[in-house]
Amino acid sequence: GENVEQHPSTLSVQEGDSAVIKCTYSDSASNYFPWYKQELGKRPQLIIDIRSNVGEKKDQRIAVTLNKTAKHFSLHITETQPEDSAVYFCAAVNSNSGYALNFGKGTSLLVTP
Amino acid sequence: DAGVTQSPTHLIKTRGQQVTLRCSPKSGHDTVSWYQQALGQGPQFIFQYYEEEERQRGNFPDRFSGHQFPNYSSELNVNALLLGDSALYLCASSLGDRVEGAFFGQGTRLTVV
């Protein structure tokens, strides 16, 4: 089955700096890659996703890049703010044959003022 | 627009007991997936229900079972509880045969003592 690895496990940045979280996946047939943000005690919230026919997608301060050849994808957050502090999870799935999101172990991001 | 509603929010059970968790999907969604999230880990897929049938199952024992009702709501049942079943149980809803855009509830925190 699909195996998703996520790095780093913790990340601390100063407000205004950029943050980058990286994930690798094992199944070359995976074609959908969402990122979820989970604040303490709250539900995982979809913040951005990308499909395998796209190399990059941006939404304001958030961007995701995908390298299908290397089987890795990354989340980029620019101009970080304290409210960006949360745990971020990447996931991968072959949406043509499966319905299970395969999650990484998460990255705890702390943005200090 | 109501999101995914899960009940109860917290509960404590004794080892060996049985538990039922409930989920109402986001308005307009007809598919429900269940995930188990252990402390400090990413969510792990348990199973997905669509048209009242289990469509895919993750690597969980038969002690974990579920049901989907005609109104698309769902239940997760766990029999013979083990201490290791202590986790946050998340319900996610989506539309049709698509995993894209899965919308998560806040979860049920189960503690087995």
CSV table of C-alpha atoms in Angstrom, one decimal:
chain,number,residue,atom,x,y,z
A,1,GLY,CA,0.0,0.0,0.0
A,2,GLU,CA,0.9,3.7,-0.1
A,3,ASN,CA,3.4,4.9,2.4
A,4,VAL,CA,3.8,8.7,3.1
A,5,GLU,CA,6.7,10.1,5.0
A,6,GLN,CA,6.7,13.7,6.2
A,7,HIS,CA,9.5,15.9,7.4
A,8,PRO,CA,10.3,17.7,9.6
A,9,SER,CA,8.3,16.5,12.6
A,10,THR,CA,8.6,19.9,14.2
A,11,LEU,CA,9.4,23.3,12.7
A,12,SER,CA,9.9,26.6,14.5
A,13,VAL,CA,10.0,29.9,12.5
A,14,GLN,CA,9.8,33.5,13.3
A,15,GLU,CA,6.8,35.5,12.2
A,16,GLY,CA,7.3,36.7,8.6
A,17,ASP,CA,9.6,33.9,7.7
A,18,SER,CA,8.7,31.1,5.3
A,19,ALA,CA,8.1,27.5,6.2
A,20,VAL,CA,8.5,24.4,4.1
A,21,ILE,CA,7.2,20.9,4.9
A,22,LYS,CA,8.1,18.0,2.6
A,23,CYS,CA,6.5,14.7,2.0
A,24,THR,CA,7.4,11.6,-0.1
A,25,TYR,CA,5.1,8.9,-1.3
A,26,SER,CA,5.7,5.4,-2.5
A,27,ASP,CA,2.9,4.5,-4.9
A,28,SER,CA,3.6,6.1,-8.3
A,29,ALA,CA,-0.1,5.7,-9.1
A,30,SER,CA,-1.1,8.2,-6.4
A,31,ASN,CA,-2.7,11.2,-8.1
A,32,TYR,CA,-4.3,13.4,-5.4
A,33,PHE,CA,-2.3,15.1,-2.6
A,34,PRO,CA,-4.1,17.2,0.0
A,35,TRP,CA,-2.7,19.1,2.9
A,36,TYR,CA,-4.6,19.4,6.2
A,37,LYS,CA,-4.1,21.9,9.1
A,38,GLN,CA,-5.1,20.7,12.6
A,39,GLU,CA,-5.2,23.2,15.4
A,40,LEU,CA,-5.2,21.9,18.9
A,41,GLY,CA,-8.5,20.3,19.7
A,42,LYS,CA,-10.0,21.1,16.3
A,43,ARG,CA,-10.8,19.2,13.2
A,44,PRO,CA,-8.3,18.7,10.4
A,45,GLN,CA,-9.1,21.4,7.8
A,46,LEU,CA,-8.2,21.1,4.1
A,47,ILE,CA,-6.0,24.0,3.2
A,48,ILE,CA,-4.8,23.1,-0.3
A,49,ASP,CA,-4.7,20.2,-2.6
A,50,ILE,CA,-3.0,19.3,-5.9
A,51,ARG,CA,-3.6,16.7,-8.5
A,52,SER,CA,-0.9,14.8,-10.4
A,53,ASN,CA,-1.5,16.7,-13.6
A,54,VAL,CA,-0.4,19.9,-12.0
A,55,GLY,CA,3.1,20.8,-10.8
A,56,GLU,CA,2.3,23.7,-8.6
A,57,LYS,CA,-0.7,25.4,-7.0
A,58,LYS,CA,-1.0,28.6,-5.0
A,59,ASP,CA,-3.6,30.1,-2.7
A,60,GLN,CA,-2.5,33.4,-1.2
A,61,ARG,CA,0.4,32.7,1.2
A,62,ILE,CA,0.2,28.9,0.7
A,63,ALA,CA,1.6,26.9,-2.2
A,64,VAL,CA,2.1,23.2,-2.9
A,65,THR,CA,4.6,21.8,-5.4
A,66,LEU,CA,4.6,18.2,-6.8
A,67,ASN,CA,7.5,16.3,-8.3
A,68,LYS,CA,6.0,13.1,-9.8
A,69,THR,CA,9.3,11.8,-10.9
A,70,ALA,CA,10.9,12.0,-7.5
A,71,LYS,CA,7.5,11.2,-5.8
A,72,HIS,CA,7.6,14.1,-3.4
A,73,PHE,CA,5.5,17.1,-2.7
A,74,SER,CA,5.9,20.1,-0.5
A,75,LEU,CA,3.9,22.8,1.3
A,76,HIS,CA,5.2,26.3,1.3
A,77,ILE,CA,3.9,29.0,3.6
A,78,THR,CA,5.2,32.5,3.1
A,79,GLU,CA,5.0,35.5,5.5
A,80,THR,CA,4.1,33.2,8.4
A,81,GLN,CA,1.8,34.5,11.1
A,82,PRO,CA,1.3,33.2,14.7
A,83,GLU,CA,-2.2,31.8,13.6
A,84,ASP,CA,-0.4,29.5,11.2
A,85,SER,CA,0.8,27.6,14.3
A,86,ALA,CA,-0.7,24.1,14.1
A,87,VAL,CA,0.0,20.5,13.0
A,88,TYR,CA,0.1,20.1,9.2
A,89,PHE,CA,-0.6,16.7,7.6
A,90,CYS,CA,0.1,15.7,4.0
A,91,ALA,CA,-1.7,12.8,2.4
A,92,ALA,CA,-1.7,10.9,-0.9
A,93,VAL,CA,-4.2,8.6,-2.6
A,94,ASN,CA,-4.8,7.0,-6.0
A,95,SER,CA,-8.3,8.3,-6.3
A,96,ASN,CA,-9.0,6.1,-9.3
A,97,SER,CA,-8.7,2.9,-7.3
A,98,GLY,CA,-9.0,3.8,-3.6
A,99,TYR,CA,-10.8,5.9,-1.2
A,100,ALA,CA,-8.4,6.0,1.8
A,101,LEU,CA,-6.3,9.1,2.4
A,102,ASN,CA,-2.8,7.9,3.4
A,103,PHE,CA,-1.5,10.5,5.9
A,104,GLY,CA,2.0,11.4,6.9
A,105,LYS,CA,2.8,11.7,10.7
A,106,GLY,CA,2.4,15.4,10.7
A,107,THR,CA,4.6,18.5,11.2
A,108,SER,CA,4.1,20.7,14.3
A,109,LEU,CA,4.7,24.3,13.1
A,110,LEU,CA,5.3,27.0,15.7
A,111,VAL,CA,5.4,30.6,14.5
A,112,THR,CA,6.9,32.9,17.2
A,113,PRO,CA,6.2,36.6,17.2
B,1,ASP,CA,-24.1,25.2,6.3
B,2,ALA,CA,-23.5,22.5,8.9
B,3,GLY,CA,-20.2,20.7,8.7
B,4,VAL,CA,-19.6,17.1,9.9
B,5,THR,CA,-21.2,16.5,13.3
B,6,GLN,CA,-19.8,13.8,15.5
B,7,SER,CA,-21.1,12.5,18.9
B,8,PRO,CA,-20.2,12.1,21.6
B,9,THR,CA,-17.2,14.5,21.8
B,10,HIS,CA,-15.5,12.5,24.6
B,11,LEU,CA,-16.2,9.2,26.3
B,12,ILE,CA,-14.4,6.8,28.7
B,13,LYS,CA,-14.9,3.1,28.4
B,14,THR,CA,-13.5,0.1,30.3
B,15,ARG,CA,-11.4,-2.6,28.5
B,16,GLY,CA,-13.6,-5.3,27.0
B,17,GLN,CA,-16.7,-3.0,26.6
B,18,GLN,CA,-18.3,-2.0,23.3
B,19,VAL,CA,-18.7,1.5,22.0
B,20,THR,CA,-20.7,3.2,19.3
B,21,LEU,CA,-19.7,6.5,17.7
B,22,ARG,CA,-21.9,8.6,15.5
B,23,CYS,CA,-21.4,10.9,12.5
B,24,SER,CA,-23.6,13.1,10.4
B,25,PRO,CA,-22.0,14.2,7.1
B,26,LYS,CA,-21.8,17.7,5.7
B,27,SER,CA,-24.9,18.8,4.0
B,28,GLY,CA,-24.8,17.5,0.4
B,29,HIS,CA,-22.3,14.8,1.1
B,30,ASP,CA,-23.3,11.1,0.8
B,31,THR,CA,-20.0,9.3,1.7
B,32,VAL,CA,-18.6,8.8,5.1
B,33,SER,CA,-15.1,7.6,6.0
B,34,TRP,CA,-13.8,6.8,9.5
B,35,TYR,CA,-10.2,7.4,10.7
B,36,GLN,CA,-8.4,6.7,13.9
B,37,GLN,CA,-5.8,9.2,15.1
B,38,ALA,CA,-3.5,8.1,17.9
B,39,LEU,CA,-1.7,10.9,19.8
B,40,GLY,CA,1.0,12.5,17.8
B,41,GLN,CA,0.2,10.5,14.7
B,42,GLY,CA,-1.6,11.1,11.4
B,43,PRO,CA,-5.1,9.7,10.9
B,44,GLN,CA,-5.3,6.1,9.9
B,45,PHE,CA,-8.1,4.9,7.5
B,46,ILE,CA,-10.6,2.5,9.1
B,47,PHE,CA,-13.3,2.2,6.4
B,48,GLN,CA,-15.5,4.1,4.0
B,49,TYR,CA,-19.3,3.8,3.5
B,50,TYR,CA,-21.2,4.7,0.4
B,51,GLU,CA,-24.8,3.8,-0.5
B,52,GLU,CA,-25.0,2.0,2.9
B,53,GLU,CA,-22.2,-0.4,2.0
B,54,GLU,CA,-18.6,-0.7,3.1
B,55,ARG,CA,-16.6,0.3,0.1
B,56,GLN,CA,-13.1,0.0,1.3
B,57,ARG,CA,-11.5,-1.1,4.6
B,58,GLY,CA,-8.1,-0.3,6.1
B,59,ASN,CA,-5.9,-2.5,8.2
B,60,PHE,CA,-8.2,-2.8,11.2
B,61,PRO,CA,-9.5,-6.0,12.9
B,62,ASP,CA,-13.1,-7.2,12.7
B,63,ARG,CA,-13.8,-5.7,16.1
B,64,PHE,CA,-14.3,-2.5,14.1
B,65,SER,CA,-17.5,-2.4,12.2
B,66,GLY,CA,-19.8,0.2,10.8
B,67,HIS,CA,-23.1,1.1,9.3
B,68,GLN,CA,-24.5,3.8,7.1
B,69,PHE,CA,-28.1,4.8,7.2
B,70,PRO,CA,-30.4,6.0,4.4
B,71,ASN,CA,-29.9,9.6,5.5
B,72,TYR,CA,-26.1,9.1,5.0
B,73,SER,CA,-25.3,9.3,8.7
B,74,SER,CA,-23.0,6.6,10.0
B,75,GLU,CA,-22.0,4.7,13.1
B,76,LEU,CA,-18.6,3.2,14.0
B,77,ASN,CA,-18.8,0.3,16.5
B,78,VAL,CA,-15.8,-1.1,18.3
B,79,ASN,CA,-16.2,-4.4,20.3
B,80,ALA,CA,-14.0,-5.9,23.0
B,81,LEU,CA,-12.2,-2.6,23.6
B,82,LEU,CA,-8.4,-2.7,24.2
B,83,LEU,CA,-6.3,0.0,25.8
B,84,GLY,CA,-4.7,0.6,22.4
B,85,ASP,CA,-8.0,1.7,21.0
B,86,SER,CA,-7.7,4.9,22.9
B,87,ALA,CA,-7.5,7.6,20.2
B,88,LEU,CA,-9.4,10.4,18.4
B,89,TYR,CA,-11.9,8.9,16.0
B,90,LEU,CA,-12.5,11.2,13.0
B,91,CYS,CA,-15.3,11.1,10.6
B,92,ALA,CA,-14.9,12.6,7.1
B,93,SER,CA,-17.6,13.1,4.5
B,94,SER,CA,-17.3,13.6,0.8
B,95,LEU,CA,-19.5,13.4,-2.3
B,96,GLY,CA,-20.0,10.3,-4.4
B,97,ASP,CA,-17.1,8.1,-5.4
B,98,ARG,CA,-14.6,11.0,-4.8
B,99,VAL,CA,-12.1,11.2,-2.0
B,100,GLU,CA,-11.2,14.7,-3.0
B,101,GLY,CA,-12.4,17.5,-0.7
B,102,ALA,CA,-12.9,15.2,2.3
B,103,PHE,CA,-14.4,17.3,5.1
B,104,PHE,CA,-13.5,16.2,8.7
B,105,GLY,CA,-15.5,16.5,11.9
B,106,GLN,CA,-13.9,17.4,15.2
B,107,GLY,CA,-13.8,13.8,16.3
B,108,THR,CA,-14.7,11.7,19.3
B,109,ARG,CA,-12.0,11.3,21.9
B,110,LEU,CA,-12.2,7.7,23.2
B,111,THR,CA,-10.3,6.7,26.3
B,112,VAL,CA,-10.2,3.0,27.3
B,113,VAL,CA,-9.2,2.3,30.9
